[in-house]
Coordinates of C-alpha atoms in Angstrom, one line a residue:
M274 CA 71.7 95.7 76.3
W275 CA 74.8 94.3 78.0
S276 CA 75.5 91.8 75.1
R277 CA 75.7 94.7 72.7
L278 CA 78.5 96.2 74.8
L279 CA 80.7 93.1 74.5
P280 CA 83.5 93.2 71.9
Y281 CA 83.8 90.3 69.4
R282 CA 87.4 89.4 70.3
T283 CA 88.6 85.8 69.7
D284 CA 90.6 83.6 72.0
D285 CA 93.2 81.0 71.1
G286 CA 90.5 78.5 70.2
G287 CA 88.9 80.8 67.7
R288 CA 85.8 81.4 69.7
T289 CA 84.5 84.9 70.3
M290 CA 84.9 86.2 73.9
R291 CA 81.1 86.5 74.0
D292 CA 80.8 82.8 73.3
R293 CA 83.2 82.0 76.2
R294 CA 81.1 84.2 78.5
G295 CA 77.8 82.6 77.6
G296 CA 75.9 80.5 80.0
G297 CA 75.7 82.8 82.9
L298 CA 77.5 83.0 86.2
L299 CA 77.3 79.3 87.1
A300 CA 78.7 78.3 83.7
Q301 CA 81.5 80.8 84.1
L302 CA 82.3 79.5 87.5
R303 CA 82.5 75.9 86.1
R304 CA 84.7 77.1 83.2
P305 CA 86.6 80.2 84.4
P306 CA 89.6 81.8 82.8
G307 CA 92.7 79.9 83.8
G308 CA 91.1 76.5 83.4
R309 CA 91.6 74.0 86.2
D310 CA 94.0 76.3 88.1
G311 CA 91.5 79.1 87.9
R312 CA 88.7 77.0 89.2
T313 CA 90.8 75.6 92.0
M314 CA 91.9 79.1 93.0
L315 CA 88.3 80.4 93.0
L316 CA 87.4 77.6 95.4
A317 CA 90.4 78.4 97.5
Q318 CA 89.4 82.1 97.7
F319 CA 85.8 81.1 98.6
L320 CA 87.0 79.0 101.5
D321 CA 89.6 81.6 102.6
R322 CA 86.8 84.2 102.8
L323 CA 84.5 81.8 104.5
G324 CA 86.9 81.5 107.4
T325 CA 87.6 85.2 107.3
G326 CA 83.9 85.9 107.5
V327 CA 83.6 83.7 110.5
W328 CA 86.4 85.5 112.3
A329 CA 85.3 89.0 111.2
A330 CA 81.9 88.4 112.8
A331 CA 83.3 86.9 116.0
S332 CA 86.6 88.7 116.6
V333 CA 85.3 91.6 118.7
L334 CA 83.3 89.3 120.9
Y335 CA 86.1 86.8 121.2
F336 CA 88.5 89.5 122.4
T337 CA 85.9 90.8 124.8
F338 CA 84.5 87.6 126.4
V339 CA 87.5 85.1 126.0
S340 CA 90.6 87.4 126.0
R341 CA 88.9 89.7 128.6
L342 CA 89.9 93.0 126.8
D343 CA 88.0 96.2 127.2
A344 CA 86.7 98.3 124.2
G345 CA 89.8 100.5 124.2
Q346 CA 92.2 97.6 124.1
V347 CA 90.2 95.9 121.3
G348 CA 90.3 99.0 119.3
L349 CA 94.0 99.5 119.7
L350 CA 94.6 95.8 119.0
L351 CA 92.7 95.9 115.7
G352 CA 94.0 99.4 114.7
V353 CA 97.7 98.4 115.2
A354 CA 97.3 95.2 113.4
A355 CA 95.7 97.0 110.4
V356 CA 98.6 99.5 110.2
V357 CA 101.2 96.7 110.3
G358 CA 99.2 94.9 107.6
I359 CA 99.9 97.7 105.2
A360 CA 103.4 96.3 104.7
G361 CA 102.1 92.9 103.7
S362 CA 101.3 93.8 100.1
P363 CA 104.7 95.4 99.1
L364 CA 106.5 92.7 101.0
A365 CA 104.7 89.9 99.2
G366 CA 105.3 91.7 95.9
Q367 CA 109.0 92.0 96.4
L368 CA 109.3 88.4 97.5
A369 CA 107.3 87.3 94.5
Q370 CA 109.9 88.8 92.2
R371 CA 112.4 86.3 93.5
Y372 CA 110.5 83.3 94.7
S373 CA 107.5 81.2 93.6
A374 CA 104.2 83.1 94.2
R375 CA 102.4 79.8 94.7
Y376 CA 104.6 78.7 97.5
L377 CA 104.6 82.1 99.1
L378 CA 100.8 82.0 99.1
I379 CA 100.8 78.6 100.8
W380 CA 103.2 79.9 103.4
C381 CA 100.9 82.9 104.0
H382 CA 98.0 80.5 104.7
L383 CA 100.2 78.3 107.0
L384 CA 101.3 81.4 108.9
R385 CA 97.6 82.4 109.4
I386 CA 96.8 78.9 110.7
G387 CA 99.6 79.3 113.3
T388 CA 98.4 82.8 114.4
M389 CA 94.8 81.5 114.8
L390 CA 96.0 78.7 117.0
L391 CA 98.2 81.0 119.0
L392 CA 95.1 83.1 119.7
L393 CA 93.7 80.2 121.7
V394 CA 96.6 80.2 124.1
C395 CA 97.6 83.9 124.3
R396 CA 96.8 85.6 127.5
N397 CA 99.3 88.5 127.4
Y398 CA 98.1 91.7 125.7
A399 CA 101.5 92.3 124.0
A400 CA 101.5 88.8 122.6
L401 CA 98.0 89.3 121.3
L402 CA 99.2 92.5 119.5
A403 CA 102.1 90.6 117.9
V404 CA 99.8 87.7 116.8
M405 CA 97.2 90.0 115.2
A406 CA 99.8 92.0 113.5
V407 CA 101.3 89.0 111.9
T408 CA 97.8 87.8 111.0
C409 CA 97.1 91.0 109.1
L410 CA 100.5 91.0 107.5
A411 CA 99.9 87.5 106.1
E412 CA 96.4 88.3 105.1
R413 CA 97.4 91.4 103.0
G414 CA 100.3 89.5 101.5
A415 CA 98.0 86.6 100.5
K416 CA 95.6 89.0 98.7
T417 CA 98.4 90.4 96.7
L418 CA 99.7 87.0 95.8
E419 CA 96.2 85.9 94.7
I420 CA 96.1 88.9 92.4
L421 CA 99.5 88.0 91.0
F422 CA 98.3 84.4 90.4
A423 CA 95.2 85.6 88.6
T424 CA 97.2 88.1 86.5
R425 CA 99.6 85.4 85.3
A426 CA 97.1 82.6 84.9
T427 CA 94.4 84.6 83.1
D428 CA 96.3 87.5 81.5
G429 CA 93.9 87.9 78.6
Q430 CA 90.7 87.7 80.7
R431 CA 91.7 89.4 84.0
A432 CA 88.4 91.4 84.3
T433 CA 86.3 88.2 83.9
Y434 CA 88.3 86.3 86.5
Q435 CA 88.3 89.2 88.9
A436 CA 84.5 89.3 88.7
L437 CA 84.2 85.6 89.4
A438 CA 86.7 86.0 92.3
R439 CA 84.7 88.8 93.8
T440 CA 81.5 86.8 93.5
A441 CA 83.2 83.7 95.2
M442 CA 84.7 85.8 97.9
N443 CA 81.5 87.7 98.7
A444 CA 79.6 84.4 98.9
G445 CA 82.3 83.1 101.3
Y446 CA 82.0 86.1 103.5
A447 CA 78.2 85.6 103.6
V448 CA 78.4 82.0 104.4
G449 CA 81.1 82.5 107.0
A450 CA 79.0 85.3 108.8
G451 CA 76.0 82.9 108.8
L452 CA 78.1 80.1 110.4
A453 CA 79.5 82.6 112.9
A454 CA 75.9 83.5 113.9
I455 CA 75.5 79.9 115.2
G456 CA 78.5 80.2 117.5
L457 CA 77.5 83.6 118.6
A458 CA 74.0 82.4 119.5
V459 CA 75.5 79.8 121.7
G460 CA 77.6 82.5 123.3
T461 CA 80.0 80.4 125.4
A462 CA 83.8 80.8 125.4
D463 CA 84.1 77.3 123.8
A464 CA 81.8 78.3 121.1
Y465 CA 84.0 81.3 120.3
R466 CA 87.1 79.1 120.4
A467 CA 85.4 76.8 117.9
L468 CA 84.9 79.7 115.5
V469 CA 88.6 80.4 115.7
L470 CA 89.4 76.8 114.9
A471 CA 87.0 77.0 112.0
N472 CA 88.9 79.9 110.6
A473 CA 92.2 78.0 111.0
L474 CA 90.6 75.0 109.2
S475 CA 89.6 77.1 106.3
F476 CA 93.2 78.3 105.8
A477 CA 94.4 74.7 106.0
V478 CA 92.1 73.5 103.2
T479 CA 92.9 76.6 101.2
A480 CA 96.6 75.9 101.4
V481 CA 96.0 72.4 100.2
L482 CA 94.0 73.7 97.2
V483 CA 96.7 76.2 96.3
R484 CA 99.2 73.4 96.5
R485 CA 97.2 71.6 93.7
T486 CA 97.6 74.5 91.3
G487 CA 100.5 74.8 88.8
E488 CA 103.1 77.5 89.2
Q489 CA 102.2 80.5 87.1
R490 CA 105.1 82.1 85.3
A491 CA 105.2 85.7 84.2
A492 CA 104.4 86.1 80.5
G493 CA 107.0 87.2 78.0
P494 CA 110.3 86.1 76.6
A495 CA 112.4 87.3 79.5
A496 CA 115.3 85.0 80.5
P497 CA 115.2 83.2 83.8
A498 CA 117.4 85.8 85.5
A499 CA 115.4 88.7 84.2
P500 CA 112.9 89.0 87.2
R501 CA 115.7 89.3 89.7
A502 CA 117.5 91.9 87.6
A503 CA 114.3 93.8 87.0
A504 CA 113.5 93.8 90.7
R505 CA 116.7 95.8 91.1
G506 CA 116.3 98.0 88.1
A507 CA 112.6 98.8 87.9
S508 CA 111.2 99.6 91.4
P509 CA 107.8 101.0 92.0
W510 CA 109.2 103.1 94.8
R511 CA 111.2 105.1 92.2
D512 CA 108.4 105.3 89.7
R513 CA 106.6 108.6 90.4
G514 CA 103.9 107.9 87.8
Y515 CA 102.9 104.6 89.4
L516 CA 103.1 105.9 92.9
R517 CA 100.8 108.7 91.9
F518 CA 98.3 106.0 90.7
V519 CA 98.6 104.1 94.0
L520 CA 98.2 107.3 96.0
L521 CA 95.0 108.3 94.1
D522 CA 93.7 104.8 94.4
V523 CA 93.3 105.3 98.1
P524 CA 90.5 107.8 98.0
M525 CA 89.0 105.9 95.0
S526 CA 88.6 102.9 97.5
L527 CA 86.7 104.9 100.1
D528 CA 83.5 103.2 99.1
D529 CA 84.4 100.4 101.4
S530 CA 84.5 102.7 104.5
V531 CA 81.4 104.7 103.4
L532 CA 79.4 101.5 103.1
G533 CA 80.7 99.8 106.3
V534 CA 81.2 102.8 108.6
G535 CA 79.8 106.0 107.2
L536 CA 76.2 104.9 106.2
P537 CA 75.5 103.0 109.4
L538 CA 76.8 105.7 111.7
W539 CA 74.9 108.4 109.8
L540 CA 71.7 106.4 110.0
I541 CA 72.0 106.0 113.7
T542 CA 73.1 109.5 114.7
R543 CA 71.6 111.8 112.1
T544 CA 68.4 110.3 110.7
E545 CA 65.0 108.9 111.8
A546 CA 65.4 105.8 109.8
P547 CA 65.1 102.5 111.8
H548 CA 68.3 101.1 113.1
A549 CA 67.4 97.7 111.8
L550 CA 68.0 99.1 108.3
A551 CA 71.8 99.2 108.8
P552 CA 72.5 95.5 107.9
A553 CA 70.6 96.0 104.6
F554 CA 73.5 98.1 103.3
L555 CA 75.8 95.2 103.2
V556 CA 73.1 92.7 102.1
L557 CA 72.3 95.0 99.2
N558 CA 76.0 95.3 98.3
T559 CA 76.5 91.5 98.4
V560 CA 73.5 91.0 96.1
L561 CA 74.7 93.6 93.6
V562 CA 78.2 92.1 93.5
V563 CA 76.8 88.6 92.8
V564 CA 74.3 89.8 90.2
C565 CA 76.2 92.6 88.5
Q566 CA 79.9 92.2 88.9
L567 CA 80.4 89.8 86.0
R568 CA 78.5 92.1 83.6
I569 CA 80.2 95.3 84.8
S570 CA 83.6 93.5 84.4
H571 CA 82.7 92.5 80.9
W572 CA 81.7 96.0 80.0
A573 CA 84.8 97.6 81.6
E574 CA 87.3 95.0 80.2
G575 CA 90.5 96.5 78.7
V576 CA 92.5 99.6 79.7
R577 CA 90.4 102.1 77.7
R578 CA 87.1 101.1 79.4
A579 CA 88.9 100.7 82.8
T580 CA 90.0 104.3 82.7
A581 CA 86.5 105.4 81.8
A582 CA 85.2 103.4 84.8
V583 CA 87.5 105.6 87.0
T584 CA 85.4 108.7 86.4
L585 CA 82.2 106.8 86.7
N586 CA 83.3 105.7 90.1
G587 CA 83.9 109.3 91.1
L588 CA 80.5 110.4 89.7
A589 CA 78.6 107.6 91.5
M590 CA 80.3 108.6 94.8
L591 CA 79.5 112.3 94.3
L592 CA 75.8 111.5 93.7
A593 CA 75.7 109.2 96.7
C594 CA 77.3 111.7 99.0
A595 CA 75.0 114.5 97.8
L596 CA 72.0 112.2 98.4
I597 CA 73.2 111.5 102.0
A598 CA 73.7 115.2 102.6
F599 CA 70.4 116.4 101.2
G600 CA 68.0 113.4 101.3
T601 CA 68.2 112.0 104.8
G602 CA 66.7 114.9 106.8
G603 CA 63.1 113.9 106.5
G604 CA 61.0 111.3 108.2
P605 CA 61.9 107.6 108.6
W606 CA 60.5 106.5 105.2
S607 CA 62.2 109.2 103.2
A608 CA 65.4 108.8 105.1
S609 CA 65.4 105.0 104.6
A610 CA 64.8 105.4 100.9
A611 CA 67.6 107.9 100.5
L612 CA 70.0 105.7 102.5
L613 CA 69.2 102.7 100.4
L614 CA 69.6 104.6 97.2
A615 CA 72.9 105.9 98.4
A616 CA 74.0 102.4 99.3
F617 CA 73.1 101.3 95.8
L618 CA 75.2 104.1 94.3
V619 CA 78.1 103.4 96.6
S620 CA 77.9 99.7 95.6
G621 CA 77.9 100.8 91.9
A622 CA 81.0 102.8 92.5
E623 CA 82.6 99.8 94.2
L624 CA 81.8 97.6 91.1
M625 CA 83.5 100.1 88.8
R626 CA 86.4 100.6 91.1
S627 CA 87.1 96.9 91.6
V628 CA 87.4 96.5 87.8
S629 CA 89.4 99.6 87.0
S630 CA 91.8 99.4 90.0
W631 CA 93.0 95.9 89.2
E632 CA 93.1 96.3 85.5
L633 CA 95.1 99.5 85.6
A634 CA 97.4 98.3 88.4
V635 CA 98.4 95.5 86.1
S636 CA 98.5 97.5 82.8
L637 CA 100.5 100.4 84.2
A638 CA 103.2 98.2 85.6
P639 CA 106.3 97.0 83.6
E640 CA 105.7 93.4 82.8
E641 CA 109.1 92.2 84.0
S642 CA 108.6 93.9 87.4
R643 CA 104.9 93.2 87.7
A644 CA 105.0 91.4 91.1
S645 CA 106.7 94.2 93.0
Y646 CA 104.5 96.8 91.3
L647 CA 101.3 95.0 92.2
G648 CA 102.6 94.7 95.8
A649 CA 102.9 98.5 95.9
A650 CA 99.4 98.8 94.3
G651 CA 98.0 96.6 97.1
M652 CA 98.9 99.1 99.7
A653 CA 96.0 101.4 98.5
Q654 CA 93.4 99.0 100.0
S655 CA 95.4 98.5 103.2
V656 CA 95.8 102.3 103.8
Q657 CA 92.1 102.9 103.0
K658 CA 91.1 100.3 105.6
S659 CA 93.3 101.9 108.2
L660 CA 92.6 105.6 107.5
G661 CA 89.1 105.5 105.9
P662 CA 87.1 104.9 109.1
L663 CA 89.1 107.7 110.8
L664 CA 88.3 110.1 108.0
L665 CA 84.6 109.2 108.1
T666 CA 84.2 109.5 111.8
G667 CA 86.7 112.3 112.5
A668 CA 85.9 114.6 109.6
V669 CA 82.9 113.7 107.5
L670 CA 80.4 112.8 110.1
T671 CA 81.4 115.6 112.5
T672 CA 80.8 118.3 109.9
G673 CA 77.5 116.9 108.7
P674 CA 76.1 117.5 105.2
L675 CA 79.0 119.8 104.3
G676 CA 81.4 116.9 105.1
W677 CA 79.6 114.6 102.8
L678 CA 79.5 117.1 99.9
A679 CA 83.3 117.7 100.4
L680 CA 84.0 114.0 100.4
G681 CA 82.0 113.4 97.2
A682 CA 83.4 116.4 95.4
G683 CA 86.9 115.4 96.4
I684 CA 86.6 111.8 95.2
A685 CA 85.0 113.0 91.9
G686 CA 87.8 115.6 91.3
L687 CA 90.5 113.1 92.1
S688 CA 89.0 110.5 89.8
V689 CA 89.4 113.0 86.9
L690 CA 93.1 113.4 87.8
Q691 CA 93.5 109.6 88.1
R692 CA 92.0 109.0 84.7
K693 CA 94.1 111.7 83.1
G694 CA 97.3 110.4 84.7
C695 CA 96.5 106.8 83.6
E696 CA 95.8 107.9 80.0
E697 CA 99.1 109.8 79.8
R698 CA 101.1 106.9 81.2
L699 CA 99.4 104.3 78.9
A700 CA 100.1 106.5 75.9
A701 CA 103.7 106.9 76.9
M702 CA 104.0 103.1 77.4
A703 CA 102.4 102.4 74.0
A704 CA 104.8 104.9 72.3
S705 CA 107.8 103.2 74.0
R706 CA 106.7 99.8 72.8
H707 CA 106.3 101.0 69.2
Q708 CA 109.5 103.0 69.1
V709 CA 111.8 101.8 66.4
V710 CA 115.2 100.7 67.7
P711 CA 117.9 101.5 65.0
T712 CA 119.9 98.5 63.8
P713 CA 123.7 98.7 63.2
V714 CA 123.0 98.8 59.4
A715 CA 120.6 101.7 59.8
L716 CA 123.1 103.6 61.9
A717 CA 125.6 103.2 59.1
G718 CA 123.3 105.1 56.8
S719 CA 121.6 102.2 54.9
S720 CA 117.9 102.4 54.3
P721 CA 115.7 100.0 56.3
R722 CA 114.1 97.1 54.4
Q723 CA 110.7 97.9 53.1

């Protein structure tokens, strides 16, 4: 079925895109878009997320048992850091318009090494706040620079590379969480510190791998000074159409909070399903990403299919929210089945969104100012991670089934607006590219050459 959906486009070597995709996931990981650089960056992303997975699983316990913070202090610490991290994406995008994205990414990893080591010696709460804020700032900046690298290195196969990257990153998170479980089982302060060092080590190896890649230049015939001039002339902050896309991308990304916050809390507080079911949501999501992301990305490759995926994302979220609202009020078996099916639909929405969001963020941006535009687009995920849990806990869960229905209907409605806005902007960009610029001869009244 999936093979019939793949277009027969050819690459520079004359092979069909279907031929390049052949061989399955492992073959694609061995021969990814971008060649050697693409393969090196995929390994770097795997190791980065491995360390991040270790830290994500251990951070709350580290702050509680090593830094001796109470629950309120930990919540404030992580919340403030997440808010500060929102600025990381646009800052990285602006800097990438002027400096090497590759070296900026290396510096982001070096900065994260420094902050992890500082955590081991920080005893003052204000110092911990500053260290975690810088950590989140560097983390969000690194993610934007990774996207920029992939966009430049694999311009013709962005969707395929993005699918492979998500697979590698999810695998890294899973392995990291497993390694963290060993330290958490030991449960001593030294074991927690060892997990922090493991995170720092992953960033060090990642920086070395990034150093081995080649510098990726923006495509196009622009002169060397063009990026600097473009950064002054074409700013995403003055582009209302692009800002509208970024703003609507925030609710489109709420699948992350629904899966990680909404479903587990709803299970515990409003259903008779066993609490042990909660980890299954993330396990199911990880399996679906590994199994299906590459195929979904192939299907949704290109701007036309990416815009169609936007509304499919909204539809999947509407169905998932309706199922949560109406299907979880029975006994433990029926509630468990409804929640697992809802998690499946939310994961499907995430697969669609991950393809469409990146493809459209790149396609809707002017090529000469792509770095700063992608930096602005990266804010959507940062804002969602900061505000999404608050929306779920403060509005949706407190209003019960009605809150879930409102959430699903809102996302579905906004997805229609997002698709319409993207189609209009893409049409305007296509018309602008094909507009005939009169030559001096034509202006003088001569007929153009036939």
